[in-house]
């Protein structure tokens, strides 16, 4: 297995794994475990939690707590946790008698991998089967002068020794919005530069709620703008020039940091490959070479799908199972200041596939009980369930913004796997008082035009 991240580790636990971290352009490097553990889900969620705690502290004062202002050592605490996970992965590999080589792999022929360590020591390894799980890395916009020299990416942001201070985040998908969310949440002046729309591929009504909430909570958005160049001023500040795509006018401002979150590229080049296209069984055009996780073209770039695909592949390779990975209806959550979780189709995609007239959308604007005493605005707390109109009204898509969206959607995604219908939702007795109960109370259709605001208990 080449790559010891989410997919590679899961797959190798059942063989030998090569894992090597090429430092980022800024020289940031980390240990075993891949993107999720070191520069992805884990530090992101912990920094998101730090930001949520800031909100909770403000809430706590409204609930009567007297809390003195204080500084925290968030980055160090998060980095220490990541290091403990690196160590935990090493121990697990040892326990399972998996050979771990801190070496970079490239393909020589269909059964041979060349492995090179940091000192240039080289060896060749041959195997009956080879699995590529080398993940991906953030991209830089190479057409923007100064982007590489002065910018950072998500590979660096979690490992900084000093605050990035006033930050421009370029991009508008998961990584951009989540990073902007926690940077602003810990008190930093944060601007997001959006080229076209936010959260492309997601339900756009939900995407709007997420960004409106962010704007209402102090995050600045430069809509329909694209950066042209970045210069370092004698003061050390970064001067960014961008173009307004509507007017083609150029504008400038200075920032302490520029974080590029403009997408990720699969790590195929270092393996002497261009693109890795896989079949349903994760096999490539070479029958004994497989690819899982972010490196494989067209797969969801999510940790749980990489892990499950890796585990199932390992079982098939040793003849213990024939089960294939099911990539349908994978729940996902964007950990923005107002979290957004979903499973299944967006309203737009459901309409495209089934026709607007064949779709029934149930929705509700609700107020989390915990927001009331804290006097928090709940305008963007919203639930939408997109169903087929006919029969029992099979649920095609479920969308939720609000506290703990990841927990809520994980639960309902189980229902999805079991063929969830609107009838099932209506027949479910709720757990009270929760936010998730609003999902089983839904009764207003969008089509009716009635006010979808949920009134109190
Ligand atoms: P990786 O985890 O990237 O592992 C690949 C490993 O292979 C790395 O250690 C790499 O250094 C190594 N490698 C590369 N080339 C070679 C080589 N030639 N030889 C040897 N080793 C090599 N997903 C979620 O589900 N939830 C989230 O909340 C979430 N948050 C994220 C936040 C951020 C900021 C980012 C960037 C991603 C996030 N993701 C999230 C996505 C998730 O991290 C990835 O989908 C997942 O880690 C992919 O796993 P993988 O095994 O394919 O690759
Ligand atoms: P995406 O490819 O999803 O998005 C890239 C973003 O950058 C888009 O908004 C795109 O805009 C914008 N962009 C691209 N080029 C430019 C440019 N030159 N100038 C301005 N903007 C530009 O990448 P991400 O890095 O956000 O995420 C990668 C994957 O990682 C996700 O698909 C997701 O699966 C995974 N992930 C999961 C998380 C989770 O589960 N919570 C969290 C973080 C990542 P446009 O739409 O205009 O092209």
Coordinates of C-alpha atoms and ligand atoms in Angstrom, one line a residue:
X1 CA 0.0 0.0 0.0
X2 CA 1.5 3.4 -1.0
X3 CA 0.2 6.1 1.3
X4 CA -0.5 5.8 5.0
X5 CA -3.5 8.1 5.3
X6 CA -7.2 7.3 5.9
X7 CA -7.6 4.8 3.1
X8 CA -4.0 3.3 3.1
X9 CA -3.9 2.6 6.8
X10 CA -7.4 0.9 6.8
X11 CA -6.3 -1.2 3.8
X12 CA -2.8 -2.1 5.1
X13 CA -4.1 -3.3 8.5
X14 CA -5.4 -6.5 7.0
X15 CA 0.3 -6.1 4.7
X16 CA 3.1 -3.4 4.2
X17 CA 2.5 0.4 3.9
X18 CA 4.8 3.1 2.5
X19 CA 4.1 6.5 3.8
X20 CA 6.1 9.6 3.1
X21 CA 5.2 13.3 3.7
X22 CA 6.7 15.7 1.1
X23 CA 6.9 19.0 3.0
X24 CA 4.6 21.8 1.8
X25 CA 6.1 24.7 -0.2
X26 CA 6.4 26.5 3.2
X27 CA 8.3 23.6 4.6
X28 CA 5.5 22.3 6.9
X29 CA 5.7 18.5 7.5
X30 CA 4.0 16.0 9.8
X31 CA 3.8 12.4 10.8
X32 CA 1.9 9.2 9.9
X33 CA -1.8 9.3 9.3
X34 CA -2.3 11.4 6.2
X35 CA -4.4 14.5 5.5
X36 CA -7.3 13.7 7.9
X37 CA -5.1 13.3 11.0
X38 CA -2.5 16.0 10.3
X39 CA -3.9 18.7 8.0
X40 CA -7.5 17.9 7.6
X41 CA -10.5 16.7 9.5
X42 CA -9.0 16.4 12.9
X43 CA -7.2 19.8 13.4
X44 CA -10.0 21.4 11.5
X45 CA -12.7 20.0 13.8
X46 CA -10.6 20.9 16.9
X47 CA -10.1 24.5 15.7
X48 CA -13.8 24.7 14.8
X49 CA -14.5 23.5 18.4
X50 CA -12.2 26.3 19.7
X51 CA -14.3 28.8 17.8
X52 CA -17.6 27.3 19.0
X53 CA -16.3 27.5 22.6
X54 CA -15.8 31.2 22.0
X55 CA -19.5 31.4 21.1
X56 CA -20.4 29.2 24.1
X57 CA -18.5 31.6 26.4
X58 CA -20.5 34.5 25.1
X59 CA -23.7 32.3 25.6
X60 CA -22.5 31.4 29.1
X61 CA -22.5 35.0 30.2
X62 CA -26.2 35.3 29.2
X63 CA -26.9 32.1 31.3
X64 CA -25.3 33.8 34.3
X65 CA -21.7 32.6 34.3
X66 CA -19.1 35.1 35.2
X67 CA -16.1 34.2 33.1
X68 CA -12.9 36.3 33.0
X69 CA -11.3 37.0 29.6
X70 CA -8.3 34.9 28.9
X71 CA -5.9 33.8 26.2
X72 CA -5.6 30.1 25.2
X73 CA -2.8 28.1 23.6
X74 CA -5.1 26.5 21.0
X75 CA -2.6 25.8 18.2
X76 CA -0.1 24.0 20.5
X77 CA -2.9 21.9 22.1
X78 CA -4.2 20.8 18.7
X79 CA -0.7 20.0 17.4
X80 CA 0.0 17.9 20.5
X81 CA -3.2 15.9 19.8
X82 CA -2.2 15.3 16.2
X83 CA 1.3 14.1 17.3
X84 CA -0.4 11.7 19.7
X85 CA -2.5 10.3 16.8
X86 CA 0.7 9.9 14.6
X87 CA 2.1 7.8 17.5
X88 CA -1.1 5.8 17.9
X89 CA -1.1 4.9 14.2
X90 CA 2.5 3.6 14.4
X91 CA 1.6 1.5 17.5
X92 CA -1.4 0.1 15.7
X93 CA 0.7 -0.9 12.6
X94 CA 3.2 -2.6 14.9
X95 CA 0.5 -4.4 16.8
X96 CA -1.0 -5.7 13.5
X97 CA 2.5 -6.7 12.3
X98 CA 2.3 -4.3 9.3
X99 CA 5.6 -3.3 7.9
X100 CA 5.7 0.6 7.9
X101 CA 8.3 2.2 5.7
X102 CA 8.8 6.0 5.9
X103 CA 9.6 6.1 2.2
X104 CA 8.3 7.6 -1.0
X105 CA 7.0 5.1 -3.5
X106 CA 6.8 5.3 -7.3
X107 CA 5.7 2.7 -9.8
X108 CA 8.4 0.9 -11.8
X109 CA 6.2 -1.8 -13.4
X110 CA 3.0 -3.6 -12.6
X111 CA 4.5 -5.6 -9.7
X112 CA 7.3 -3.3 -8.6
X113 CA 7.5 -0.2 -6.5
X114 CA 10.6 1.9 -6.0
X115 CA 10.8 3.3 -2.5
X116 CA 13.2 6.2 -1.5
X117 CA 13.7 7.6 2.0
X118 CA 14.5 11.2 3.0
X119 CA 18.3 10.5 2.7
X120 CA 17.9 9.2 -0.8
X121 CA 18.3 5.5 0.2
X122 CA 16.5 3.4 -2.4
X123 CA 15.0 0.0 -2.6
X124 CA 12.7 -2.0 -4.9
X125 CA 9.8 -3.9 -3.6
X126 CA 7.7 -6.4 -5.5
X127 CA 4.1 -7.4 -4.7
X128 CA 1.3 -9.4 -6.1
X129 CA -1.1 -6.5 -5.5
X130 CA -0.4 -2.8 -5.2
X131 CA -2.8 -0.3 -3.7
X132 CA -2.3 3.5 -4.3
X133 CA -3.7 5.6 -1.5
X134 CA -1.4 8.6 -1.8
X135 CA -4.2 11.2 -1.4
X136 CA -4.0 14.7 -2.7
X137 CA -2.5 18.1 -1.9
X138 CA -3.7 21.7 -2.0
X139 CA -3.3 23.5 -5.3
X140 CA -1.8 27.0 -5.7
X141 CA -3.2 29.3 -8.5
X142 CA 0.1 29.3 -10.4
X143 CA -1.1 32.1 -12.7
X144 CA -1.2 34.5 -9.8
X145 CA 2.2 36.1 -9.2
X146 CA 3.3 35.9 -5.6
X147 CA 0.7 33.2 -4.8
X148 CA 3.3 30.4 -4.1
X149 CA 5.9 32.7 -2.6
X150 CA 3.7 34.5 -0.1
X151 CA 0.6 32.3 0.4
X152 CA -0.1 29.3 2.6
X153 CA -2.6 26.5 2.3
X154 CA -4.5 24.1 4.6
X155 CA -1.2 22.1 4.7
X156 CA 0.3 24.9 6.8
X157 CA -2.5 26.7 8.6
X158 CA -2.8 24.0 11.4
X159 CA 0.9 24.0 12.1
X160 CA 1.7 27.7 12.3
X161 CA 3.7 28.9 15.3
X162 CA 2.2 32.3 15.2
X163 CA -1.3 33.7 14.6
X164 CA -1.9 34.3 10.9
X165 CA -3.7 37.5 12.0
X166 CA -5.7 39.4 9.3
X167 CA -6.3 36.7 6.7
X168 CA -7.6 36.5 3.1
X169 CA -9.0 33.1 2.3
X170 CA -9.3 32.5 -1.4
X171 CA -11.9 29.8 -2.5
X172 CA -15.4 29.0 -1.5
X173 CA -15.8 25.3 -0.9
X174 CA -15.4 23.1 2.2
X175 CA -11.8 24.0 3.0
X176 CA -12.2 27.8 2.4
X177 CA -15.4 28.2 4.4
X178 CA -14.3 26.0 7.3
X179 CA -10.9 27.7 7.7
X180 CA -12.5 31.1 7.4
X181 CA -15.0 30.0 10.0
X182 CA -12.5 29.0 12.7
X183 CA -10.1 31.9 12.0
X184 CA -12.9 34.4 12.5
X185 CA -14.2 32.4 15.4
X186 CA -10.9 32.8 17.3
X187 CA -11.1 36.5 16.7
X188 CA -9.2 37.1 13.5
X189 CA -10.1 39.6 10.8
X190 CA -11.1 37.3 8.0
X191 CA -12.2 37.8 4.4
X192 CA -13.3 35.1 1.9
X193 CA -12.8 35.8 -1.8
X194 CA -15.4 33.9 -3.9
X195 CA -14.9 33.6 -7.7
X196 CA -18.4 32.5 -8.5
X197 CA -20.6 30.7 -6.0
X198 CA -20.1 29.2 -2.5
X199 CA -20.2 25.4 -1.9
X200 CA -20.6 24.4 -5.6
X201 CA -22.3 21.1 -5.8
X202 CA -24.2 21.6 -2.6
X203 CA -27.9 22.7 -2.3
X204 CA -27.6 26.4 -3.1
X205 CA -30.4 27.5 -0.7
X206 CA -28.5 25.9 2.1
X207 CA -25.2 27.3 0.9
X208 CA -26.8 30.8 1.0
X209 CA -27.8 30.2 4.7
X210 CA -24.3 29.2 5.6
X211 CA -22.7 32.3 4.0
X212 CA -25.3 34.7 5.2
X213 CA -24.7 33.5 8.8
X214 CA -21.0 33.8 8.3
X215 CA -21.4 37.4 7.1
X216 CA -23.7 38.2 10.0
X217 CA -21.0 37.0 12.3
X218 CA -18.3 39.3 11.0
X219 CA -16.7 37.3 8.2
X220 CA -16.2 39.6 5.1
X221 CA -17.0 38.2 1.7
X222 CA -15.6 39.6 -1.6
X223 CA -18.1 38.1 -4.1
X224 CA -17.3 37.5 -7.7
X225 CA -13.7 38.5 -7.3
X226 CA -10.5 36.9 -8.3
X227 CA -7.0 37.6 -7.1
X228 CA -4.5 39.0 -9.7
X229 CA -1.2 39.3 -7.7
X230 CA 0.3 39.2 -4.2
X231 CA 3.2 41.4 -3.2
X232 CA 5.1 41.6 0.0
X233 CA 5.5 45.2 1.3
X234 CA 8.5 46.4 3.2
X235 CA 6.3 46.3 6.4
X236 CA 5.9 42.5 5.9
X237 CA 2.2 42.9 5.0
X238 CA 0.9 41.2 1.9
X239 CA -0.6 43.5 -0.6
X240 CA -3.3 41.6 -2.6
X241 CA -4.6 43.0 -5.9
X242 CA -7.9 41.5 -7.2
X243 CA -10.4 42.0 -9.9
X244 CA -14.1 42.5 -9.5
X245 CA -15.4 40.1 -12.2
X246 CA -18.6 42.2 -12.6
X247 CA -16.9 45.5 -13.3
X248 CA -13.4 44.3 -14.2
X249 CA -12.1 47.0 -11.8
X250 CA -9.0 46.3 -9.8
X251 CA -8.9 46.7 -6.0
X252 CA -6.2 46.3 -3.3
X253 CA -6.0 45.6 0.4
X254 CA -3.3 44.4 2.7
X255 CA -3.3 41.2 4.8
X256 CA -1.0 39.4 7.2
X257 CA -1.7 36.0 5.5
X258 CA -3.2 34.7 2.3
X259 CA -4.7 31.2 2.5
X260 CA -5.3 29.5 -0.8
X261 CA -8.2 27.0 -0.7
X262 CA -8.7 26.6 -4.4
X263 CA -9.0 22.9 -4.5
X264 CA -6.8 19.8 -4.2
X265 CA -4.9 17.8 -6.8
X266 CA -4.4 14.0 -6.5
X267 CA -0.8 12.9 -5.8
X268 CA -0.4 11.0 -9.1
X269 CA 2.7 12.7 -10.6
X270 CA 5.1 11.4 -7.9
X271 CA 3.9 7.9 -8.6
X272 CA 4.8 8.4 -12.3
X273 CA 1.1 8.4 -13.2
X274 CA -1.2 11.1 -14.7
X275 CA -4.7 10.2 -13.5
X276 CA -6.0 7.1 -11.8
X277 CA -9.4 5.9 -13.1
X278 CA -10.9 3.1 -11.1
X279 CA -13.8 0.6 -11.5
X280 CA -16.4 -0.3 -8.9
X281 CA -13.9 -2.7 -7.3
X282 CA -11.2 0.1 -7.1
X283 CA -9.2 -1.7 -9.8
X284 CA -7.3 0.3 -12.4
X285 CA -6.7 -0.7 -16.0
X286 CA -3.9 -2.9 -14.6
X287 CA -5.7 -5.7 -12.9
X288 CA -3.4 -6.0 -9.8
X289 CA -3.1 -2.3 -9.2
X290 CA -5.8 -0.6 -7.2
X291 CA -6.5 3.0 -6.0
X292 CA -8.6 4.3 -3.1
X293 CA -9.4 7.6 -1.5
X294 CA -8.6 11.1 -2.8
X295 CA -6.1 9.8 -5.4
X296 CA -8.8 8.0 -7.4
X297 CA -10.6 10.1 -10.0
X298 CA -14.3 10.8 -9.3
X299 CA -14.4 9.4 -5.7
X300 CA -15.8 11.5 -2.8
X301 CA -12.8 13.3 -1.1
X302 CA -13.9 12.2 2.4
X303 CA -12.1 10.3 5.1
X304 CA -14.9 7.7 5.9
X305 CA -15.2 6.7 2.2
X306 CA -11.4 6.2 1.9
X307 CA -11.4 4.1 5.1
X308 CA -14.3 2.0 4.2
X309 CA -13.1 1.5 0.6
X310 CA -9.6 0.5 1.9
X311 CA -11.0 -2.0 4.4
X312 CA -13.3 -3.6 1.9
X313 CA -10.6 -3.8 -0.8
X314 CA -8.2 -5.5 1.7
X315 CA -10.9 -8.1 2.5
X316 CA -11.5 -8.8 -1.2
X317 CA -7.8 -9.0 -1.9
X318 CA -7.4 -11.8 0.7
X319 CA -10.5 -13.5 -0.5
X320 CA -12.5 -12.9 2.7
X321 CA -15.3 -11.0 1.1
X322 CA -16.8 -9.9 -2.3
X323 CA -18.5 -6.8 -0.9
X324 CA -18.0 -3.6 -2.9
X325 CA -17.9 -0.1 -1.5
X326 CA -21.3 1.7 -1.8
X327 CA -20.5 5.4 -2.6
X328 CA -24.2 6.3 -2.7
X329 CA -25.8 8.6 -0.1
X330 CA -22.8 9.4 1.9
X331 CA -23.6 11.9 4.5
X332 CA -21.3 14.9 4.8
X333 CA -21.1 18.0 7.0
X334 CA -19.5 21.4 6.4
X335 CA -18.1 22.6 9.8
X336 CA -18.8 26.3 9.3
X337 CA -19.8 28.6 12.2
X338 CA -23.4 27.4 11.5
X339 CA -22.8 23.8 10.6
X340 CA -24.5 22.3 7.5
X341 CA -25.1 18.6 7.2
X342 CA -26.7 16.8 4.3
X343 CA -27.3 13.4 2.8
X344 CA -28.6 12.6 -0.7
X345 CA -29.6 15.0 -3.4
X346 CA -29.7 18.8 -3.4
X347 CA -33.1 20.3 -4.4
X348 CA -31.6 21.4 -7.7
X349 CA -30.3 17.9 -8.5
X350 CA -33.6 16.2 -7.4
X351 CA -35.5 18.5 -9.8
X352 CA -33.0 17.9 -12.6
X353 CA -33.3 14.1 -12.2
X354 CA -37.0 13.7 -11.4
X355 CA -38.7 17.0 -12.7
X356 CA -39.9 19.9 -10.5
X357 CA -43.5 18.5 -10.4
X358 CA -42.5 15.1 -9.1
X359 CA -40.7 16.6 -6.1
X360 CA -42.2 17.6 -2.7
X361 CA -40.1 19.7 -0.4
X362 CA -40.9 19.8 3.3
X363 CA -39.1 22.6 5.3
X364 CA -38.9 24.5 8.5
X365 CA -37.2 27.4 10.0
X366 CA -36.6 26.5 13.7
X367 CA -35.0 28.0 16.7
X368 CA -32.7 25.8 18.8
X369 CA -33.9 26.0 22.4
X370 CA -30.4 26.8 23.6
X371 CA -30.4 29.9 21.4
X372 CA -33.3 31.5 23.3
X373 CA -31.8 32.5 26.6
X374 CA -28.5 33.3 24.9
X375 CA -30.5 35.6 22.6
X376 CA -28.8 34.2 19.5
X377 CA -30.2 34.9 16.1
X378 CA -31.6 31.7 14.5
X379 CA -32.7 33.1 11.2
X380 CA -30.5 30.6 9.3
X381 CA -31.4 27.5 11.3
X382 CA -33.3 25.6 8.6
X383 CA -34.3 22.0 7.6
X384 CA -35.3 20.8 4.2
X385 CA -36.3 17.3 3.2
X386 CA -36.7 16.7 -0.5
X387 CA -39.0 13.8 -1.3
X388 CA -40.6 12.1 -4.3
X389 CA -44.2 13.3 -4.5
X390 CA -45.7 9.9 -5.2
X391 CA -46.6 7.1 -2.8
X392 CA -44.8 7.0 0.5
X393 CA -42.7 9.9 -0.6
X394 CA -39.2 8.4 -0.6
X395 CA -36.7 10.9 0.7
X396 CA -34.1 11.9 -1.9
X397 CA -32.2 14.6 0.1
X398 CA -32.1 15.8 3.7
X399 CA -30.5 19.1 4.6
X400 CA -29.9 20.6 8.0
X401 CA -28.2 23.8 9.3
X402 CA -27.8 24.2 13.0
X403 CA -25.9 23.0 16.0
X404 CA -24.3 19.5 15.8
X405 CA -25.4 19.1 12.1
X406 CA -22.8 16.3 11.7
X407 CA -24.4 14.3 14.5
X408 CA -27.9 14.9 13.2
X409 CA -27.2 13.9 9.6
X410 CA -25.1 10.8 10.6
X411 CA -28.2 9.5 12.4
X412 CA -30.6 10.2 9.6
X413 CA -28.2 8.8 7.0
X414 CA -28.8 5.4 8.5
X415 CA -32.5 5.8 7.6
X416 CA -31.4 6.7 4.1
X417 CA -29.6 3.4 3.7
X418 CA -32.8 1.7 4.8
X419 CA -35.0 3.5 2.2
X420 CA -36.2 6.5 4.3
X421 CA -39.6 7.9 3.3
X422 CA -41.6 10.9 4.5
X423 CA -44.0 8.4 6.1
X424 CA -41.1 7.0 8.2
X425 CA -40.2 10.5 9.4
X426 CA -43.8 11.3 10.3
X427 CA -44.2 8.0 12.2
X428 CA -41.0 8.5 14.3
X429 CA -41.5 9.6 17.8
X430 CA -39.2 12.5 18.6
X431 CA -36.6 13.0 21.3
X432 CA -37.5 16.3 23.0
X433 CA -36.1 18.9 23.3
X434 CA -33.7 18.6 20.5
X435 CA -33.0 20.2 17.1
X436 CA -33.1 16.9 15.3
X437 CA -36.8 16.4 16.4
X438 CA -37.7 19.2 13.9
X439 CA -36.9 16.7 11.1
X440 CA -39.6 14.3 12.2
X441 CA -42.1 17.2 12.8
X442 CA -41.9 18.6 9.3
X443 CA -45.3 19.3 7.8
X444 CA -45.1 22.4 5.6
X445 CA -44.4 22.0 2.0
X446 CA -42.6 24.6 0.0
X447 CA -45.2 24.3 -2.7
X448 CA -47.9 25.5 -0.2
X449 CA -46.2 28.8 0.3
X450 CA -47.2 28.7 4.0
X451 CA -44.9 30.2 6.6
X452 CA -42.4 27.5 7.6
X453 CA -41.4 29.0 10.9
X454 CA -41.7 26.6 13.8
X455 CA -43.4 28.1 16.8
X456 CA -42.3 27.2 20.4
X457 CA -42.6 24.0 22.3
Ligands
LIG1 P1 -4.4 11.0 2.7 O1 -5.1 11.0 4.0 O2 -4.0 12.3 2.1 O3 -3.1 10.0 2.8 C1 -2.2 9.9 1.8 C2 -0.8 9.6 2.4 O4 0.1 9.2 1.4 C3 -0.2 10.9 3.0 O5 0.4 10.6 4.3 C4 0.9 11.2 2.0 O6 2.0 12.0 2.6 C5 1.3 9.8 1.5 N1 2.0 9.8 0.2 C6 1.7 10.6 -0.9 N2 2.5 10.2 -1.9 C7 3.2 9.2 -1.5 C8 4.2 8.3 -2.1 N3 4.6 8.5 -3.4 N4 4.8 7.4 -1.3 C9 4.5 7.2 0.0 N5 3.5 7.9 0.6 C10 2.9 8.9 -0.1 N6 -13.0 14.6 5.2 C11 -14.0 14.3 6.0 O7 -14.6 13.2 5.9 N7 -14.4 15.1 7.0 C12 -13.8 16.3 7.3 O8 -14.2 17.0 8.2 C13 -12.8 16.7 6.4 N8 -12.1 17.8 6.7 C14 -11.0 18.1 5.9 C15 -10.4 19.4 6.1 C16 -9.3 19.7 5.3 C17 -8.6 21.1 5.6 C18 -8.9 18.9 4.3 C19 -7.7 19.3 3.4 C20 -9.5 17.7 4.0 C21 -10.6 17.3 4.8 N9 -11.3 16.1 4.6 C22 -12.4 15.8 5.4 C23 -10.9 15.2 3.5 C24 -10.1 14.0 4.0 O9 -9.0 14.5 4.9 C25 -9.5 13.2 2.9 O10 -10.6 12.9 2.0 C26 -8.8 11.9 3.4 O11 -7.8 12.2 4.3 C27 -8.3 11.1 2.2 O12 -7.6 10.0 2.6 P2 -6.6 9.3 1.6 O13 -6.2 8.0 2.3 O14 -7.1 9.2 0.3 O15 -5.3 10.3 1.6
LIG2 P1 -13.0 22.1 -4.0 O1 -12.5 21.6 -5.2 O2 -14.3 21.5 -3.4 O3 -13.3 23.7 -4.1 C1 -12.4 24.6 -4.6 C2 -12.9 26.0 -4.4 O4 -11.9 26.9 -4.9 C3 -14.1 26.3 -5.2 O5 -14.9 27.2 -4.4 C4 -13.6 27.0 -6.4 O6 -14.5 27.9 -7.0 C5 -12.4 27.8 -5.8 N1 -11.4 28.1 -6.8 C6 -10.7 27.3 -7.6 N2 -9.8 28.0 -8.4 C7 -9.9 29.3 -8.0 C8 -9.3 30.5 -8.4 N3 -8.3 30.5 -9.3 N4 -9.7 31.6 -7.8 C9 -10.7 31.6 -6.9 N5 -11.3 30.5 -6.5 C10 -10.9 29.4 -7.0 O7 -11.9 22.0 -2.9 P2 -11.7 22.1 -1.4 O8 -10.2 22.2 -1.3 O9 -12.5 23.1 -0.6 O10 -12.1 20.6 -0.9 C11 -11.5 19.5 -1.4 C12 -12.3 18.3 -0.9 O11 -11.9 18.0 0.5 C13 -13.8 18.5 -0.8 O12 -14.4 18.1 -2.1 C14 -14.2 17.6 0.3 O13 -14.6 16.3 -0.2 C15 -13.0 17.4 1.2 N6 -13.2 18.1 2.4 C16 -14.2 17.7 3.3 C17 -14.5 18.4 4.4 C18 -15.6 17.9 5.3 O14 -16.1 16.8 5.1 N7 -16.1 18.7 6.2 C19 -13.8 19.6 4.8 C20 -12.8 20.0 3.9 C21 -12.5 19.3 2.7 P3 -15.5 27.6 -8.2 O15 -16.6 26.9 -7.6 O16 -15.7 28.9 -8.8 O17 -14.7 26.7 -9.1

